[in-house]
């Protein structure tokens, strides 16, 4: 198996983990600890990914230096690693930071459903008042 396939396999595996984190947080309460935990996990995973790809670059260089890898294979593998090193950790860390900021900025209320029901009740009362004022004006 060519060495660049190892880089692609690792990158796609980590992308899958990121996607699973997004799926997990998608339906969760933003004020819950799931958003915070997954956000921190994604930022940590981004740092680990960056470090792993840098180590892979060093490994490819060592293989080239001991003549186990020719220059063409080294060039292809290095390009694959360089692409993933730039893109994947940045995307993972930004998604993690978004989860953490949504957790931090979300209004923490003891019972959000009760507040929602209160807002609906106020709106219905407002509509009833408007309707009764309209009927009184017509009479």
PDB file of N, CA and C in Angstrom, residues 8 79 90:
ATOM      1  N   UNK A   8      -4.181   9.353   4.081  1.00  0.00           N
ATOM      2  CA  UNK A   8      -5.599   9.514   3.764  1.00  0.00           C
ATOM      3  C   UNK A   8      -6.467   8.701   4.727  1.00  0.00           C
ATOM      4  N   UNK A  79       3.139  15.496  -0.060  1.00  0.00           N
ATOM      5  CA  UNK A  79       2.052  16.366  -0.502  1.00  0.00           C
ATOM      6  C   UNK A  79       0.726  15.974   0.156  1.00  0.00           C
ATOM      7  N   UNK A  90      -7.444  22.396  11.489  1.00  0.00           N
ATOM      8  CA  UNK A  90      -8.135  23.688  11.539  1.00  0.00           C
ATOM      9  C   UNK A  90      -9.649  23.501  11.573  1.00  0.00           C
TER      10      UNK A  90
END
